[in-house]
Amino acid sequence: MGKALDGVKILDFTHVQSGPTCTQLLAWFGADVIKVEKAGEGDVTRQQLRDIDGVDSLYFTMLNHNKRSITLDTKSAQGKEVLVALIRHCDVLVENFAPGALDRMGFSWERINEINPRMIVASVKGFGPGPYEDCKVYENVAQCAGGAASTTGFDDGPPLVTGAQIGDSGTGLHLALGIVTALFQREKTGEGQRVLAAMQDAVLNLCRVKLRDQQRLDRRGVMEEYPQFPDKEFGEAVPRAGNASGGGQPGWILKCKGWQHDPNAYIYFITQAPVWDKICKVIGEESWITDPSYATPKARLPHLKTIFSRIEEWTKTKDKFEAMDILNGYDIPCGPILSMKELAEEPSLRATGTVVEVDHPKRGKYLTVGNPIKLSKSPTDVERSPLLGEHTEEVLSQLGYSGDQIAALRESKVI
């Protein structure tokens, strides 16, 4: 069986992170992704955060695997002719330009649809239609505008952004689903359409449980699962909850042995109701099993700080992996706080292709993330990112350009 998206051709006008996340995922599933870049410069991330002088950065390489790169001056008349040929050739155009950029290039949705009625045009924007739709947005701005920052951190400190790139990569993943859905619908209708993923919308989608909690707070004025209960008053908006889950199964991050010198010697511990008896036995508090102040989930809510403080006395006697082994033996949900170094060196992640070593002709070997979505009959092969313009002649030949025509385009600096 071939790759899931074999035969699908993607015209990739994306750069930085949100768009490339989307197109890389499609490339991993077998789509032919043709990345269009400016000659001599390319995607800005080729040069950002370099760790080796004169070599494409890890920022670029880790977002552009399995793609082909062409260079093209889309402002020139000849470059626009090539772009028309590419639009006729491809199934999907993906872009994350500033608002209105495609229109200014002369390739509005109406023009693209005229050239290729089956074309799907997929866009990442900062905001959807509304007062801010013309604003430029980056990762942390999206986290702030989408509700993540206001609900992250501790209530005695400022809003915080998370290290997880939920604004950029999160939106790219949403857009990829929209593209595949549009392709599926095209099989029935034969028609292309526009797909929009706004970064604010994607972040809010990932924060849906906080929107849930806002409505609970509006109705009841208090949320008993939050650490502010019962000692502090709640305001009008969902507060920052520290490391609490805010859900039906209270959890918290607890210190483990070595926490004084290891910033990641911690474990996340969940006091799941069905295993409460086992938790009490493990930490030596069997009396809590029948004590009316602790015997039921609702009774425990006002005492969560005391409960987690007592559990932490136990976790501080074990390192995080010892604690996990013991707790898993009782089906008590928990998880170690794993550093990037630990994840990079974890053999099981290498075995599943979640972490992959790739060889690059200029950089040498480096680690990257692999496809997080596993298909049983369409495994992902992670291929290195392309050099700038590496496939220009190859792609133009496939579009029907002769060697002389390609040479002429190169001479006139169109490619």
Coordinates of C-alpha atoms in Angstrom, one line a residue:
M1 CA 0.0 0.0 0.0
G2 CA 1.3 3.5 -0.9
K3 CA 1.3 6.5 1.3
A4 CA -2.1 7.9 2.4
L5 CA -1.7 11.1 0.5
D6 CA 0.2 9.8 -2.5
G7 CA -0.7 11.9 -5.6
V8 CA -1.8 15.0 -3.7
K9 CA 0.2 18.0 -4.8
I10 CA 0.7 20.9 -2.3
L11 CA 1.8 24.3 -3.4
D12 CA 3.5 25.6 -0.2
F13 CA 3.7 29.3 0.3
T14 CA 4.2 29.1 4.0
H15 CA 7.1 30.2 6.2
V16 CA 8.2 30.3 9.9
Q17 CA 6.1 27.7 11.9
S18 CA 2.3 27.6 11.6
G19 CA 2.1 26.9 7.9
P20 CA 5.2 24.7 7.7
T21 CA 3.8 22.5 10.5
C22 CA 0.7 21.9 8.4
T23 CA 2.5 21.2 5.1
Q24 CA 5.2 19.0 6.8
L25 CA 2.4 16.8 8.3
L26 CA 0.9 16.4 4.8
A27 CA 4.3 15.6 3.4
W28 CA 4.8 12.9 6.1
F29 CA 1.6 11.3 4.9
G30 CA 2.9 11.2 1.3
A31 CA 1.8 14.5 -0.3
D32 CA 4.2 16.1 -2.8
V33 CA 4.9 19.4 -1.1
I34 CA 6.5 22.1 -3.3
K35 CA 7.8 24.9 -1.1
V36 CA 8.1 28.2 -2.9
E37 CA 10.9 30.4 -1.6
K38 CA 12.6 33.7 -2.5
A39 CA 15.9 33.2 -4.3
G40 CA 18.9 33.9 -2.1
E41 CA 16.9 34.2 1.0
G42 CA 14.2 31.5 1.4
D43 CA 12.2 30.9 4.5
V44 CA 13.4 33.4 7.1
T45 CA 13.8 30.5 9.6
R46 CA 16.7 29.1 7.5
Q47 CA 18.8 31.8 9.1
Q48 CA 17.1 32.2 12.5
L49 CA 18.7 30.7 15.7
R50 CA 21.5 29.1 13.8
D51 CA 23.9 26.8 15.8
I52 CA 26.2 26.3 12.8
D53 CA 27.3 29.3 10.7
G54 CA 26.1 29.2 7.1
V55 CA 23.9 26.2 7.5
D56 CA 20.1 26.0 7.6
S57 CA 19.0 26.3 11.2
L58 CA 17.3 23.5 13.2
Y59 CA 14.3 25.8 13.3
F60 CA 14.0 25.4 9.5
T61 CA 15.1 21.8 9.2
M62 CA 12.7 20.5 11.9
L63 CA 9.7 22.1 10.1
N64 CA 10.3 21.3 6.5
H65 CA 11.1 17.6 6.2
N66 CA 9.9 15.6 3.1
K67 CA 9.4 18.7 1.0
R68 CA 10.8 20.0 -2.3
S69 CA 12.1 23.6 -2.5
I70 CA 11.9 25.8 -5.6
T71 CA 12.9 29.5 -5.8
L72 CA 10.6 31.9 -7.7
D73 CA 10.3 35.6 -8.1
T74 CA 6.5 35.9 -8.0
K75 CA 6.6 39.7 -8.6
S76 CA 7.9 39.3 -12.1
A77 CA 5.7 38.6 -15.1
Q78 CA 7.6 35.4 -15.9
G79 CA 7.4 34.4 -12.3
K80 CA 3.6 34.9 -12.3
E81 CA 3.4 32.6 -15.4
V82 CA 5.2 29.9 -13.6
L83 CA 2.9 30.4 -10.6
V84 CA -0.1 30.0 -12.9
A85 CA 1.4 26.7 -14.1
L86 CA 1.9 25.6 -10.5
I87 CA -1.7 26.4 -9.6
R88 CA -2.9 24.3 -12.5
H89 CA -0.6 21.5 -11.5
C90 CA -1.4 21.4 -7.7
D91 CA -4.4 20.4 -5.6
V92 CA -3.9 22.7 -2.6
L93 CA -2.2 26.1 -2.1
V94 CA -1.3 26.7 1.6
E95 CA -0.2 30.2 2.7
N96 CA 0.4 32.1 5.9
F97 CA 1.1 35.5 4.4
A98 CA 0.1 38.7 6.1
P99 CA -3.6 39.5 5.4
G100 CA -4.2 40.5 1.8
A101 CA -0.8 39.5 0.5
L102 CA -2.2 37.0 -2.1
D103 CA -4.6 39.6 -3.4
R104 CA -1.8 42.1 -3.8
M105 CA 0.2 39.5 -5.8
G106 CA -2.7 39.3 -8.2
F107 CA -3.9 35.9 -7.0
S108 CA -7.1 36.4 -5.2
W109 CA -9.4 33.5 -4.4
E110 CA -11.5 34.3 -7.5
R111 CA -8.4 34.3 -9.7
I112 CA -7.1 31.1 -8.3
N113 CA -10.5 29.4 -8.7
E114 CA -10.6 30.6 -12.3
I115 CA -7.2 29.0 -13.0
N116 CA -8.0 25.8 -11.2
P117 CA -11.6 25.2 -10.0
R118 CA -10.5 22.2 -8.0
M119 CA -7.9 24.1 -6.1
I120 CA -8.2 24.2 -2.3
V121 CA -6.7 27.4 -0.9
A122 CA -5.8 27.0 2.8
S123 CA -4.7 29.9 5.0
V124 CA -3.4 30.5 8.5
K125 CA -4.3 34.0 9.8
G126 CA -3.9 35.5 13.2
F127 CA -7.6 36.4 13.7
G128 CA -10.7 35.4 11.9
P129 CA -13.2 38.0 10.5
G130 CA -13.7 40.8 13.0
P131 CA -12.0 43.9 14.4
Y132 CA -8.5 42.4 14.5
E133 CA -8.5 40.4 11.2
D134 CA -5.8 42.6 9.7
C135 CA -3.4 42.3 12.6
K136 CA -0.2 40.3 12.4
V137 CA 0.1 37.6 15.0
Y138 CA 2.9 35.5 16.4
E139 CA 2.9 32.5 18.7
N140 CA 2.7 34.2 22.1
V141 CA 0.2 36.8 20.8
A142 CA -2.1 33.9 19.8
Q143 CA -1.7 32.3 23.2
C144 CA -2.7 35.6 24.8
A145 CA -5.6 36.4 22.5
G146 CA -6.9 32.8 22.6
G147 CA -7.3 32.5 26.3
A148 CA -4.3 30.3 27.2
A149 CA -2.1 32.9 28.9
S150 CA -4.9 34.3 31.2
T151 CA -5.5 30.8 32.6
T152 CA -1.8 29.7 32.8
G153 CA 0.4 30.3 35.9
F154 CA -0.3 30.9 39.5
D155 CA -2.9 33.4 40.8
D156 CA -0.3 35.5 42.6
G157 CA 1.7 36.0 39.4
P158 CA 1.2 37.4 35.9
P159 CA -0.3 35.5 32.9
L160 CA 2.1 33.0 31.4
V161 CA 2.6 31.6 27.9
T162 CA 3.4 27.9 27.6
G163 CA 6.5 26.4 25.9
A164 CA 4.2 24.2 23.8
Q165 CA 3.6 26.0 20.5
I166 CA -0.1 25.9 20.6
G167 CA -0.5 29.1 18.6
D168 CA 1.7 28.2 15.6
S169 CA 2.0 24.4 15.5
G170 CA -1.5 24.0 17.1
T171 CA -3.0 26.1 14.3
G172 CA -1.0 24.2 11.6
L173 CA -2.4 20.9 12.9
H174 CA -5.9 22.3 12.7
L175 CA -5.3 23.6 9.2
A176 CA -4.0 20.1 8.0
L177 CA -7.3 18.6 9.2
G178 CA -9.2 21.2 7.3
I179 CA -7.3 20.5 4.1
V180 CA -7.8 16.8 4.3
T181 CA -11.5 17.3 4.9
A182 CA -11.8 19.6 1.9
L183 CA -9.9 17.1 -0.3
F184 CA -12.4 14.4 0.9
Q185 CA -15.3 16.6 0.0
R186 CA -13.8 17.5 -3.3
E187 CA -14.0 13.8 -4.2
K188 CA -17.8 14.1 -4.1
T189 CA -18.3 17.6 -5.5
G190 CA -15.3 18.1 -7.8
E191 CA -15.0 21.6 -6.5
G192 CA -12.3 23.4 -4.5
Q193 CA -12.9 25.7 -1.6
R194 CA -11.1 28.0 0.9
V195 CA -10.0 26.7 4.3
L196 CA -9.2 29.1 7.1
A197 CA -7.5 28.4 10.4
A198 CA -7.2 31.5 12.6
M199 CA -4.6 31.3 15.4
Q200 CA -6.9 32.8 18.0
D201 CA -9.6 30.2 17.1
A202 CA -7.2 27.3 17.3
V203 CA -5.9 28.3 20.7
L204 CA -9.4 28.8 22.0
N205 CA -10.3 25.4 20.8
L206 CA -7.4 24.0 22.8
C207 CA -8.7 26.0 25.8
R208 CA -12.2 24.7 25.6
V209 CA -12.2 23.4 29.1
K210 CA -11.5 26.9 30.4
L211 CA -14.5 28.2 28.4
R212 CA -16.4 25.4 30.2
D213 CA -15.2 26.7 33.5
Q214 CA -16.1 30.3 32.7
Q215 CA -19.7 29.2 32.3
R216 CA -19.6 27.2 35.5
L217 CA -18.1 30.2 37.3
D218 CA -20.8 32.5 35.9
R219 CA -23.5 30.2 37.2
R220 CA -22.1 29.3 40.6
G221 CA -19.6 31.9 41.5
V222 CA -17.1 29.3 42.7
M223 CA -15.2 26.3 41.3
E224 CA -14.3 23.8 44.0
E225 CA -11.7 21.9 41.9
Y226 CA -9.5 25.1 41.7
P227 CA -6.8 25.7 44.3
Q228 CA -8.4 29.0 45.3
F229 CA -11.2 27.1 47.0
P230 CA -12.0 27.4 49.8
D231 CA -9.6 30.1 51.0
K232 CA -9.9 32.8 48.3
E233 CA -12.8 34.6 46.6
F234 CA -13.3 34.1 42.9
G235 CA -13.5 37.0 40.5
E236 CA -15.5 37.3 37.3
A237 CA -13.1 35.4 35.1
V238 CA -11.6 31.9 35.2
P239 CA -8.4 32.3 37.4
R240 CA -5.0 30.8 36.9
A241 CA -5.0 27.4 38.5
G242 CA -1.3 26.6 39.0
N243 CA -0.8 22.9 38.3
A244 CA -4.4 21.9 39.1
S245 CA -6.2 20.1 36.4
G246 CA -9.4 22.0 37.1
G247 CA -11.3 18.8 36.2
G248 CA -13.0 16.0 38.0
Q249 CA -9.8 14.3 39.0
P250 CA -7.7 16.7 41.1
G251 CA -3.9 16.7 40.3
W252 CA -0.8 18.6 41.2
I253 CA 3.0 18.5 40.6
L254 CA 4.9 17.2 43.5
K255 CA 8.6 17.2 44.5
C256 CA 10.6 14.0 44.3
K257 CA 14.0 13.0 45.6
G258 CA 16.6 15.3 44.3
W259 CA 14.4 18.3 43.7
Q260 CA 16.9 20.6 45.5
H261 CA 19.4 20.3 42.6
D262 CA 17.3 18.9 39.7
P263 CA 14.7 21.3 38.3
N264 CA 12.8 18.4 36.8
A265 CA 12.7 16.0 39.8
Y266 CA 8.9 16.2 40.0
I267 CA 5.9 14.0 39.3
Y268 CA 2.4 14.8 38.4
F269 CA 0.0 13.0 40.8
I270 CA -3.7 12.6 40.3
T271 CA -6.0 11.6 43.2
Q272 CA -8.4 9.6 41.0
A273 CA -11.4 8.7 43.0
P274 CA -11.5 4.9 42.1
V275 CA -8.0 4.4 43.5
W276 CA -8.3 6.6 46.6
D277 CA -8.1 3.6 48.9
K278 CA -4.8 2.6 47.3
I279 CA -3.4 6.1 47.5
C280 CA -4.1 6.2 51.2
K281 CA -2.4 2.8 51.7
V282 CA 0.7 3.8 49.7
I283 CA 1.3 7.0 51.7
G284 CA 0.4 5.4 55.0
E285 CA -2.8 7.3 55.7
E286 CA -5.3 4.4 55.9
S287 CA -7.5 6.4 58.3
W288 CA -8.4 8.7 55.4
I289 CA -10.3 5.9 53.7
T290 CA -13.2 6.1 56.2
D291 CA -12.6 9.6 57.6
P292 CA -15.7 11.7 56.6
S293 CA -13.4 14.6 55.7
Y294 CA -11.6 12.5 53.1
A295 CA -13.8 9.5 52.3
T296 CA -15.6 11.1 49.2
P297 CA -14.4 13.2 46.3
K298 CA -16.6 16.1 47.3
A299 CA -15.5 15.9 50.9
R300 CA -11.8 16.0 49.8
L301 CA -12.1 19.2 47.8
P302 CA -11.6 21.7 50.7
H303 CA -8.6 19.6 51.8
L304 CA -6.7 19.2 48.6
K305 CA -3.7 21.3 49.8
T306 CA -3.4 19.1 52.9
I307 CA -3.7 15.9 50.8
F308 CA -1.1 16.9 48.2
S309 CA 1.3 18.1 51.0
R310 CA 1.0 14.7 52.6
I311 CA 1.5 12.8 49.3
E312 CA 4.6 15.0 48.6
E313 CA 6.1 13.8 51.9
W314 CA 6.0 10.4 50.3
T315 CA 7.1 11.4 46.8
K316 CA 10.2 13.2 48.2
T317 CA 11.5 9.9 49.4
K318 CA 11.5 8.4 45.9
D319 CA 13.0 9.6 42.6
K320 CA 10.4 10.3 39.9
F321 CA 10.9 7.0 38.2
E322 CA 10.7 4.9 41.4
A323 CA 7.6 6.8 42.4
M324 CA 6.1 6.1 39.0
D325 CA 6.9 2.4 39.1
I326 CA 5.3 2.0 42.5
L327 CA 2.2 4.1 41.7
N328 CA 1.6 2.4 38.4
G329 CA 1.6 -0.9 40.2
Y330 CA -1.6 0.3 41.9
D331 CA -3.1 1.9 38.8
I332 CA -2.6 5.4 40.4
P333 CA -2.4 7.9 37.5
C334 CA 0.9 9.8 37.5
G335 CA 3.6 11.0 35.2
P336 CA 7.2 12.2 35.6
I337 CA 8.3 15.7 34.5
L338 CA 10.5 14.8 31.6
S339 CA 13.1 17.3 30.4
M340 CA 14.0 17.8 26.7
K341 CA 17.3 16.0 27.3
E342 CA 15.5 13.0 28.8
L343 CA 13.0 12.9 25.9
A344 CA 15.8 13.2 23.3
E345 CA 17.5 10.2 24.9
E346 CA 14.4 8.0 25.5
P347 CA 14.9 4.7 23.5
S348 CA 11.1 4.0 23.2
L349 CA 10.5 7.3 21.5
R350 CA 13.3 6.5 19.0
A351 CA 11.8 3.0 18.4
T352 CA 8.3 4.4 17.5
G353 CA 9.6 7.2 15.3
T354 CA 8.4 9.9 17.6
V355 CA 12.0 11.1 17.9
V356 CA 14.1 10.6 14.7
E357 CA 17.7 11.1 13.8
V358 CA 18.1 12.6 10.3
D359 CA 21.3 13.1 8.2
H360 CA 21.7 16.5 6.5
P361 CA 24.4 17.1 3.7
K362 CA 25.6 20.3 5.4
R363 CA 24.6 20.0 9.0
G364 CA 25.3 16.3 9.6
K365 CA 23.1 14.2 11.9
Y366 CA 20.5 15.9 14.1
L367 CA 17.4 14.9 16.1
T368 CA 13.9 16.0 15.2
V369 CA 10.3 15.0 16.0
G370 CA 8.7 12.5 13.8
N371 CA 5.1 12.1 12.8
P372 CA 3.0 12.0 16.0
I373 CA 0.2 10.3 14.1
K374 CA 0.8 6.6 13.3
L375 CA -1.0 4.8 10.5
S376 CA -0.6 1.0 10.5
K377 CA -0.4 0.7 6.7
S378 CA 1.2 4.0 5.9
P379 CA 4.3 4.4 8.0
T380 CA 6.2 7.7 7.9
D381 CA 9.7 8.1 6.6
V382 CA 11.2 11.3 7.8
E383 CA 13.4 12.8 5.0
R384 CA 15.7 15.7 5.4
S385 CA 14.6 19.3 4.7
P386 CA 15.5 20.6 1.2
L387 CA 18.3 23.0 0.4
L388 CA 17.2 26.4 -0.9
G389 CA 16.0 25.9 -4.5
E390 CA 17.2 22.3 -4.6
H391 CA 14.3 21.1 -6.7
T392 CA 13.6 24.1 -8.9
E393 CA 14.7 22.5 -12.2
E394 CA 13.1 19.2 -11.4
V395 CA 9.7 20.8 -10.7
L396 CA 9.8 23.1 -13.7
S397 CA 10.6 20.1 -15.9
Q398 CA 7.5 18.4 -14.5
L399 CA 5.5 21.5 -15.4
G400 CA 6.7 21.1 -19.0
Y401 CA 9.5 23.7 -19.1
S402 CA 12.4 22.8 -21.4
G403 CA 16.0 23.0 -20.5
D404 CA 16.4 26.2 -22.5
Q405 CA 13.4 27.8 -20.9
I406 CA 14.7 27.0 -17.4
A407 CA 18.1 28.4 -18.3
A408 CA 16.4 31.6 -19.5
L409 CA 14.4 31.9 -16.3
R410 CA 17.6 31.5 -14.3
E411 CA 19.4 34.0 -16.4
S412 CA 16.7 36.6 -15.8
K413 CA 16.8 35.7 -12.0
V414 CA 13.1 34.6 -12.0
I415 CA 14.3 31.4 -10.3

